[in-house]
Amino acid sequence: MSDLRIRAATPDDLDAALAFWKLAAEGTSISDDRAGVERLVARDPESLLLAERDGELLGTVIAGFDGWRCHLYRLAVRPDARRQGVGSALLAAAEERFVRLGGRRGDAMVLDRNERAQHAWRASGYAPEPQWTRWVKHLTD
């Protein structure tokens, strides 16, 4: 995977990332719009990581750090590039970022129905914590 390049997204990459998530990510989010991703990158310019090879987008992960906790979202790999180390490389880059920022534990949002993703997260050393349940309140429509 030496030809794989991991880098932080720029504002010029946001439309491509949104289109990529429609192809490669499982499910959608209320924040999957240009304004939401612009806010993310404006607030934390290094949070959206892209994996590229020969200028083609192969994967993404959002590695958000709020100063206290490390949160991982939108780990997505292009279907024809799966099982080639792209996801692992993205997670390694996210974890390195977290350590650099002083983070001590990463947590990930993983859909219950996405068994392929659960396998990938487990293979990377993550595990569900059954004592926690995610509680959500939508603040806008």
PDB file of C-alpha atoms in Angstrom:
ATOM      1  CA  MET A   1       0.000   0.000   0.000  1.00  0.00           C
ATOM      2  CA  SER A   2       3.009   2.269  -0.327  1.00  0.00           C
ATOM      3  CA  ASP A   3       1.302   4.079  -3.188  1.00  0.00           C
ATOM      4  CA  LEU A   4      -1.659   4.937  -0.957  1.00  0.00           C
ATOM      5  CA  ARG A   5      -1.737   8.568   0.159  1.00  0.00           C
ATOM      6  CA  ILE A   6      -3.641   9.664   3.271  1.00  0.00           C
ATOM      7  CA  ARG A   7      -4.309  13.382   3.573  1.00  0.00           C
ATOM      8  CA  ALA A   8      -6.679  15.850   5.169  1.00  0.00           C
ATOM      9  CA  ALA A   9      -9.512  17.025   2.942  1.00  0.00           C
ATOM     10  CA  THR A  10      -9.625  20.601   1.757  1.00  0.00           C
ATOM     11  CA  PRO A  11     -12.760  22.619   0.958  1.00  0.00           C
ATOM     12  CA  ASP A  12     -12.224  21.658  -2.711  1.00  0.00           C
ATOM     13  CA  ASP A  13     -12.694  17.960  -1.789  1.00  0.00           C
ATOM     14  CA  LEU A  14     -16.068  18.232  -0.082  1.00  0.00           C
ATOM     15  CA  ASP A  15     -18.357  17.593  -3.050  1.00  0.00           C
ATOM     16  CA  ALA A  16     -16.286  14.548  -3.991  1.00  0.00           C
ATOM     17  CA  ALA A  17     -16.486  13.235  -0.422  1.00  0.00           C
ATOM     18  CA  LEU A  18     -20.265  13.657  -0.333  1.00  0.00           C
ATOM     19  CA  ALA A  19     -20.636  11.832  -3.659  1.00  0.00           C
ATOM     20  CA  PHE A  20     -18.238   9.136  -2.453  1.00  0.00           C
ATOM     21  CA  TRP A  21     -20.320   8.458   0.655  1.00  0.00           C
ATOM     22  CA  LYS A  22     -23.358   7.791  -1.533  1.00  0.00           C
ATOM     23  CA  LEU A  23     -21.327   5.099  -3.294  1.00  0.00           C
ATOM     24  CA  ALA A  24     -19.269   3.617  -0.479  1.00  0.00           C
ATOM     25  CA  ALA A  25     -20.841   4.416   2.911  1.00  0.00           C
ATOM     26  CA  GLU A  26     -23.595   2.426   4.566  1.00  0.00           C
ATOM     27  CA  GLY A  27     -26.565   4.604   5.410  1.00  0.00           C
ATOM     28  CA  THR A  28     -26.896   8.362   5.406  1.00  0.00           C
ATOM     29  CA  SER A  29     -26.754  11.029   8.062  1.00  0.00           C
ATOM     30  CA  ILE A  30     -28.584  14.272   8.687  1.00  0.00           C
ATOM     31  CA  SER A  31     -25.147  15.923   8.357  1.00  0.00           C
ATOM     32  CA  ASP A  32     -24.461  14.516   4.885  1.00  0.00           C
ATOM     33  CA  ASP A  33     -24.753  17.822   3.099  1.00  0.00           C
ATOM     34  CA  ARG A  34     -22.322  20.454   1.903  1.00  0.00           C
ATOM     35  CA  ALA A  35     -23.039  22.830   4.794  1.00  0.00           C
ATOM     36  CA  GLY A  36     -22.491  20.121   7.407  1.00  0.00           C
ATOM     37  CA  VAL A  37     -19.180  18.994   5.967  1.00  0.00           C
ATOM     38  CA  GLU A  38     -18.051  22.591   5.459  1.00  0.00           C
ATOM     39  CA  ARG A  39     -18.672  23.250   9.176  1.00  0.00           C
ATOM     40  CA  LEU A  40     -16.684  20.161  10.099  1.00  0.00           C
ATOM     41  CA  VAL A  41     -13.650  21.125   8.022  1.00  0.00           C
ATOM     42  CA  ALA A  42     -13.838  24.791   9.048  1.00  0.00           C
ATOM     43  CA  ARG A  43     -13.896  23.843  12.739  1.00  0.00           C
ATOM     44  CA  ASP A  44     -11.300  21.060  12.494  1.00  0.00           C
ATOM     45  CA  PRO A  45      -9.384  21.190   9.197  1.00  0.00           C
ATOM     46  CA  GLU A  46      -7.581  17.870   9.750  1.00  0.00           C
ATOM     47  CA  SER A  47     -10.628  15.834  10.772  1.00  0.00           C
ATOM     48  CA  LEU A  48     -11.739  14.508   7.379  1.00  0.00           C
ATOM     49  CA  LEU A  49      -9.082  12.137   6.102  1.00  0.00           C
ATOM     50  CA  LEU A  50      -8.982  10.884   2.518  1.00  0.00           C
ATOM     51  CA  ALA A  51      -7.182   7.851   1.096  1.00  0.00           C
ATOM     52  CA  GLU A  52      -6.118   8.230  -2.520  1.00  0.00           C
ATOM     53  CA  ARG A  53      -4.172   6.273  -5.073  1.00  0.00           C
ATOM     54  CA  ASP A  54      -3.179   7.875  -8.370  1.00  0.00           C
ATOM     55  CA  GLY A  55      -5.519  10.768  -7.617  1.00  0.00           C
ATOM     56  CA  GLU A  56      -8.561   8.508  -7.132  1.00  0.00           C
ATOM     57  CA  LEU A  57     -10.510   8.617  -3.878  1.00  0.00           C
ATOM     58  CA  LEU A  58     -10.530   5.148  -2.298  1.00  0.00           C
ATOM     59  CA  GLY A  59     -11.643   5.862   1.254  1.00  0.00           C
ATOM     60  CA  THR A  60     -12.552   8.331   3.961  1.00  0.00           C
ATOM     61  CA  VAL A  61     -12.765   8.585   7.710  1.00  0.00           C
ATOM     62  CA  ILE A  62     -13.770  11.448   9.957  1.00  0.00           C
ATOM     63  CA  ALA A  63     -11.428  11.569  12.951  1.00  0.00           C
ATOM     64  CA  GLY A  64     -13.039  14.142  15.210  1.00  0.00           C
ATOM     65  CA  PHE A  65     -11.462  15.239  18.474  1.00  0.00           C
ATOM     66  CA  ASP A  66     -13.364  17.566  20.777  1.00  0.00           C
ATOM     67  CA  GLY A  67     -10.507  18.043  23.234  1.00  0.00           C
ATOM     68  CA  TRP A  68     -11.716  15.207  25.405  1.00  0.00           C
ATOM     69  CA  ARG A  69     -12.840  12.290  23.258  1.00  0.00           C
ATOM     70  CA  CYS A  70     -11.848  10.834  19.913  1.00  0.00           C
ATOM     71  CA  HIS A  71     -14.750  10.034  17.588  1.00  0.00           C
ATOM     72  CA  LEU A  72     -14.629   8.120  14.307  1.00  0.00           C
ATOM     73  CA  TYR A  73     -17.288   8.455  11.645  1.00  0.00           C
ATOM     74  CA  ARG A  74     -17.726   7.764   7.963  1.00  0.00           C
ATOM     75  CA  LEU A  75     -15.078   5.078   7.568  1.00  0.00           C
ATOM     76  CA  ALA A  76     -15.890   4.152   3.991  1.00  0.00           C
ATOM     77  CA  VAL A  77     -13.895   2.340   1.347  1.00  0.00           C
ATOM     78  CA  ARG A  78     -14.775   2.156  -2.333  1.00  0.00           C
ATOM     79  CA  PRO A  79     -16.302  -1.287  -2.922  1.00  0.00           C
ATOM     80  CA  ASP A  80     -13.660  -2.407  -5.442  1.00  0.00           C
ATOM     81  CA  ALA A  81     -10.844  -1.359  -3.058  1.00  0.00           C
ATOM     82  CA  ARG A  82     -12.056  -3.218   0.027  1.00  0.00           C
ATOM     83  CA  ARG A  83      -9.879  -5.806   1.759  1.00  0.00           C
ATOM     84  CA  GLN A  84      -6.731  -4.118   0.430  1.00  0.00           C
ATOM     85  CA  GLY A  85      -5.689  -2.262   3.594  1.00  0.00           C
ATOM     86  CA  VAL A  86      -7.306   1.091   2.781  1.00  0.00           C
ATOM     87  CA  GLY A  87      -9.537   1.095   5.856  1.00  0.00           C
ATOM     88  CA  SER A  88      -6.678  -0.021   8.090  1.00  0.00           C
ATOM     89  CA  ALA A  89      -4.452   2.758   6.738  1.00  0.00           C
ATOM     90  CA  LEU A  90      -7.168   5.340   7.371  1.00  0.00           C
ATOM     91  CA  LEU A  91      -7.700   4.110  10.926  1.00  0.00           C
ATOM     92  CA  ALA A  92      -3.957   4.133  11.603  1.00  0.00           C
ATOM     93  CA  ALA A  93      -3.763   7.744  10.397  1.00  0.00           C
ATOM     94  CA  ALA A  94      -6.774   8.700  12.542  1.00  0.00           C
ATOM     95  CA  GLU A  95      -5.291   7.016  15.611  1.00  0.00           C
ATOM     96  CA  GLU A  96      -1.939   8.749  15.060  1.00  0.00           C
ATOM     97  CA  ARG A  97      -3.797  12.058  14.880  1.00  0.00           C
ATOM     98  CA  PHE A  98      -5.626  11.330  18.119  1.00  0.00           C
ATOM     99  CA  VAL A  99      -2.428  10.412  19.966  1.00  0.00           C
ATOM    100  CA  ARG A 100      -0.748  13.596  18.686  1.00  0.00           C
ATOM    101  CA  LEU A 101      -3.685  15.615  20.062  1.00  0.00           C
ATOM    102  CA  GLY A 102      -3.616  13.869  23.442  1.00  0.00           C
ATOM    103  CA  GLY A 103      -6.515  11.487  22.863  1.00  0.00           C
ATOM    104  CA  ARG A 104      -6.611   8.266  24.839  1.00  0.00           C
ATOM    105  CA  ARG A 105      -9.494   6.262  23.400  1.00  0.00           C
ATOM    106  CA  GLY A 106     -11.251   6.201  20.074  1.00  0.00           C
ATOM    107  CA  ASP A 107     -14.892   5.364  19.604  1.00  0.00           C
ATOM    108  CA  ALA A 108     -16.723   4.586  16.401  1.00  0.00           C
ATOM    109  CA  MET A 109     -20.273   4.806  15.157  1.00  0.00           C
ATOM    110  CA  VAL A 110     -21.093   1.442  13.530  1.00  0.00           C
ATOM    111  CA  LEU A 111     -24.526   0.449  12.291  1.00  0.00           C
ATOM    112  CA  ASP A 112     -25.896  -2.666  13.976  1.00  0.00           C
ATOM    113  CA  ARG A 113     -26.948  -4.111  10.622  1.00  0.00           C
ATOM    114  CA  ASN A 114     -23.574  -3.558   8.937  1.00  0.00           C
ATOM    115  CA  GLU A 115     -21.864  -6.872   9.674  1.00  0.00           C
ATOM    116  CA  ARG A 116     -19.033  -6.257   7.181  1.00  0.00           C
ATOM    117  CA  ALA A 117     -18.163  -3.028   8.996  1.00  0.00           C
ATOM    118  CA  GLN A 118     -18.364  -4.720  12.392  1.00  0.00           C
ATOM    119  CA  HIS A 119     -15.848  -7.320  11.194  1.00  0.00           C
ATOM    120  CA  ALA A 120     -13.486  -4.590   9.956  1.00  0.00           C
ATOM    121  CA  TRP A 121     -13.714  -2.657  13.224  1.00  0.00           C
ATOM    122  CA  ARG A 122     -13.075  -5.791  15.280  1.00  0.00           C
ATOM    123  CA  ALA A 123     -10.082  -6.668  13.082  1.00  0.00           C
ATOM    124  CA  SER A 124      -8.684  -3.207  13.878  1.00  0.00           C
ATOM    125  CA  GLY A 125      -8.960  -3.787  17.637  1.00  0.00           C
ATOM    126  CA  TYR A 126     -12.293  -2.068  18.341  1.00  0.00           C
ATOM    127  CA  ALA A 127     -15.120  -3.733  20.238  1.00  0.00           C
ATOM    128  CA  PRO A 128     -18.685  -2.798  21.102  1.00  0.00           C
ATOM    129  CA  GLU A 129     -19.428  -1.719  24.647  1.00  0.00           C
ATOM    130  CA  PRO A 130     -22.787  -3.292  25.476  1.00  0.00           C
ATOM    131  CA  GLN A 131     -23.264  -1.124  28.567  1.00  0.00           C
ATOM    132  CA  TRP A 132     -23.653   1.987  26.348  1.00  0.00           C
ATOM    133  CA  THR A 133     -26.555   2.986  24.147  1.00  0.00           C
ATOM    134  CA  ARG A 134     -26.497   5.934  21.793  1.00  0.00           C
ATOM    135  CA  TRP A 135     -29.188   8.496  22.565  1.00  0.00           C
ATOM    136  CA  VAL A 136     -30.102  10.966  19.839  1.00  0.00           C
ATOM    137  CA  LYS A 137     -32.246  14.060  19.524  1.00  0.00           C
ATOM    138  CA  HIS A 138     -32.485  15.755  16.137  1.00  0.00           C
ATOM    139  CA  LEU A 139     -32.131  19.509  16.578  1.00  0.00           C
ATOM    140  CA  THR A 140     -33.341  20.399  13.075  1.00  0.00           C
ATOM    141  CA  ASP A 141     -35.515  18.753  10.457  1.00  0.00           C
TER     142      ASP A 141
END
